[in-house]
Amino acid sequence: MADGPADGAVPVALASGHRRVVWLRTAEHFARREHDLFEADPADPEHLRRVLHALADEGCAEVDWLHTLPLGIDGPVGDKALDRAVWACLDTPAAVVRALRGAPRELAVR
């Protein structure tokens, strides 16, 4: 899960060590833009659950979930940065945990 484009050095580096990299880009709505590119609200468990179900429906048995949203926090410390940090470090991981409650049982998520 990332807050940025699915092109560039990061996806290439991840792909070198994994069979498949599925990019989940932050958005206010849910959409599947390409086979391995989703847009979703990372604080919405239902959006995240839809991603997990889509992967399970394609036969994925295991998912290594990499949460990179906290890496996007930068700039001066202030109210805006603190709000962003709470969202990235608390709200969105909590949504992942809630999404796992309704995830397919056959899908192992680490």
Short mmCIF file of C-alpha atoms in Angstrom, two decimals:
data_model
loop_
_atom_site.label_atom_id
_atom_site.label_comp_id
_atom_site.label_asym_id
_atom_site.label_seq_id
_atom_site.Cartn_x
_atom_site.Cartn_y
_atom_site.Cartn_z
CA MET A 1 0.00 0.00 0.00
CA ALA A 2 1.53 3.30 -1.06
CA ASP A 3 0.71 6.93 -1.49
CA GLY A 4 2.14 7.51 -4.90
CA PRO A 5 2.57 6.25 -8.45
CA ALA A 6 3.03 2.60 -9.29
CA ASP A 7 5.96 3.32 -11.56
CA GLY A 8 9.52 4.13 -10.68
CA ALA A 9 12.27 2.47 -8.68
CA VAL A 10 10.25 1.13 -5.74
CA PRO A 11 7.96 -1.25 -7.65
CA VAL A 12 10.91 -2.43 -9.75
CA ALA A 13 12.95 -3.15 -6.61
CA LEU A 14 10.05 -5.01 -5.00
CA ALA A 15 9.41 -7.03 -8.14
CA SER A 16 13.01 -8.24 -8.18
CA GLY A 17 12.43 -10.20 -4.97
CA HIS A 18 8.82 -11.31 -5.37
CA ARG A 19 6.79 -13.28 -7.90
CA ARG A 20 4.19 -10.55 -8.15
CA VAL A 21 3.78 -7.01 -6.85
CA VAL A 22 0.26 -5.64 -6.53
CA TRP A 23 0.17 -1.88 -6.02
CA LEU A 24 -2.59 -0.33 -3.94
CA ARG A 25 -2.60 3.43 -4.44
CA THR A 26 -4.50 5.74 -2.09
CA ALA A 27 -7.76 7.17 -3.42
CA GLU A 28 -11.17 8.15 -2.13
CA HIS A 29 -12.88 5.44 -4.18
CA PHE A 30 -12.27 1.80 -4.99
CA ALA A 31 -11.13 0.88 -8.48
CA ARG A 32 -9.04 -1.73 -10.20
CA ARG A 33 -7.10 0.20 -12.81
CA GLU A 34 -4.94 -2.64 -14.09
CA HIS A 35 -4.36 -6.29 -13.23
CA ASP A 36 -1.88 -5.39 -10.47
CA LEU A 37 -3.01 -1.84 -9.70
CA PHE A 38 -5.82 -0.98 -7.32
CA GLU A 39 -7.00 2.36 -5.98
CA ALA A 40 -8.65 2.37 -2.57
CA ASP A 41 -9.17 4.37 0.58
CA PRO A 42 -6.59 2.75 2.88
CA ALA A 43 -8.65 3.71 5.94
CA ASP A 44 -11.72 1.88 4.60
CA PRO A 45 -11.71 -1.81 5.61
CA GLU A 46 -14.27 -2.67 2.93
CA HIS A 47 -12.01 -1.30 0.17
CA LEU A 48 -9.08 -3.33 1.50
CA ARG A 49 -11.25 -6.43 1.86
CA ARG A 50 -12.23 -6.10 -1.81
CA VAL A 51 -8.54 -6.17 -2.75
CA LEU A 52 -7.96 -9.29 -0.64
CA HIS A 53 -10.99 -11.03 -2.16
CA ALA A 54 -9.84 -10.15 -5.69
CA LEU A 55 -6.43 -11.68 -5.00
CA ALA A 56 -7.96 -14.82 -3.48
CA ASP A 57 -10.34 -15.15 -6.44
CA GLU A 58 -7.26 -15.20 -8.71
CA GLY A 59 -5.76 -18.07 -6.75
CA CYS A 60 -3.31 -16.19 -4.55
CA ALA A 61 -2.62 -18.25 -1.44
CA GLU A 62 -0.24 -15.86 0.34
CA VAL A 63 0.13 -12.10 0.53
CA ASP A 64 2.99 -10.16 2.08
CA TRP A 65 1.37 -6.81 2.88
CA LEU A 66 3.87 -3.94 2.77
CA HIS A 67 2.52 -0.79 4.38
CA THR A 68 4.55 2.21 3.15
CA LEU A 69 2.21 5.09 3.93
CA PRO A 70 4.26 6.26 6.95
CA LEU A 71 7.25 6.74 4.63
CA GLY A 72 5.37 9.55 2.87
CA ILE A 73 5.28 11.77 5.96
CA ASP A 74 7.69 14.66 5.63
CA GLY A 75 7.98 18.37 6.13
CA PRO A 76 7.81 20.47 9.26
CA VAL A 77 6.15 19.12 12.38
CA GLY A 78 2.77 20.71 12.90
CA ASP A 79 -0.94 19.95 13.01
CA LYS A 80 -1.10 18.90 9.37
CA ALA A 81 1.88 16.54 9.71
CA LEU A 82 0.48 15.11 12.94
CA ASP A 83 -2.91 14.46 11.32
CA ARG A 84 -1.17 12.75 8.41
CA ALA A 85 0.91 10.64 10.81
CA VAL A 86 -2.17 9.52 12.75
CA TRP A 87 -3.86 8.56 9.49
CA ALA A 88 -0.81 6.72 8.08
CA CYS A 89 0.39 5.05 11.28
CA LEU A 90 -2.85 4.34 13.17
CA ASP A 91 -5.98 4.65 11.03
CA THR A 92 -4.79 2.75 7.98
CA PRO A 93 -3.13 -0.18 9.81
CA ALA A 94 -6.30 -0.51 11.90
CA ALA A 95 -8.30 -0.70 8.67
CA VAL A 96 -6.04 -3.51 7.45
CA VAL A 97 -6.68 -5.46 10.65
CA ARG A 98 -10.44 -4.91 10.32
CA ALA A 99 -10.30 -5.97 6.66
CA LEU A 100 -8.60 -9.21 7.63
CA ARG A 101 -11.65 -10.19 9.69
CA GLY A 102 -13.62 -10.64 6.49
CA ALA A 103 -10.78 -11.84 4.27
CA PRO A 104 -11.00 -15.21 2.57
CA ARG A 105 -9.85 -17.96 4.95
CA GLU A 106 -7.70 -19.58 2.29
CA LEU A 107 -5.60 -16.41 1.93
CA ALA A 108 -2.60 -16.16 4.27
CA VAL A 109 -1.69 -12.51 4.88
CA ARG A 110 1.58 -11.54 6.54
#
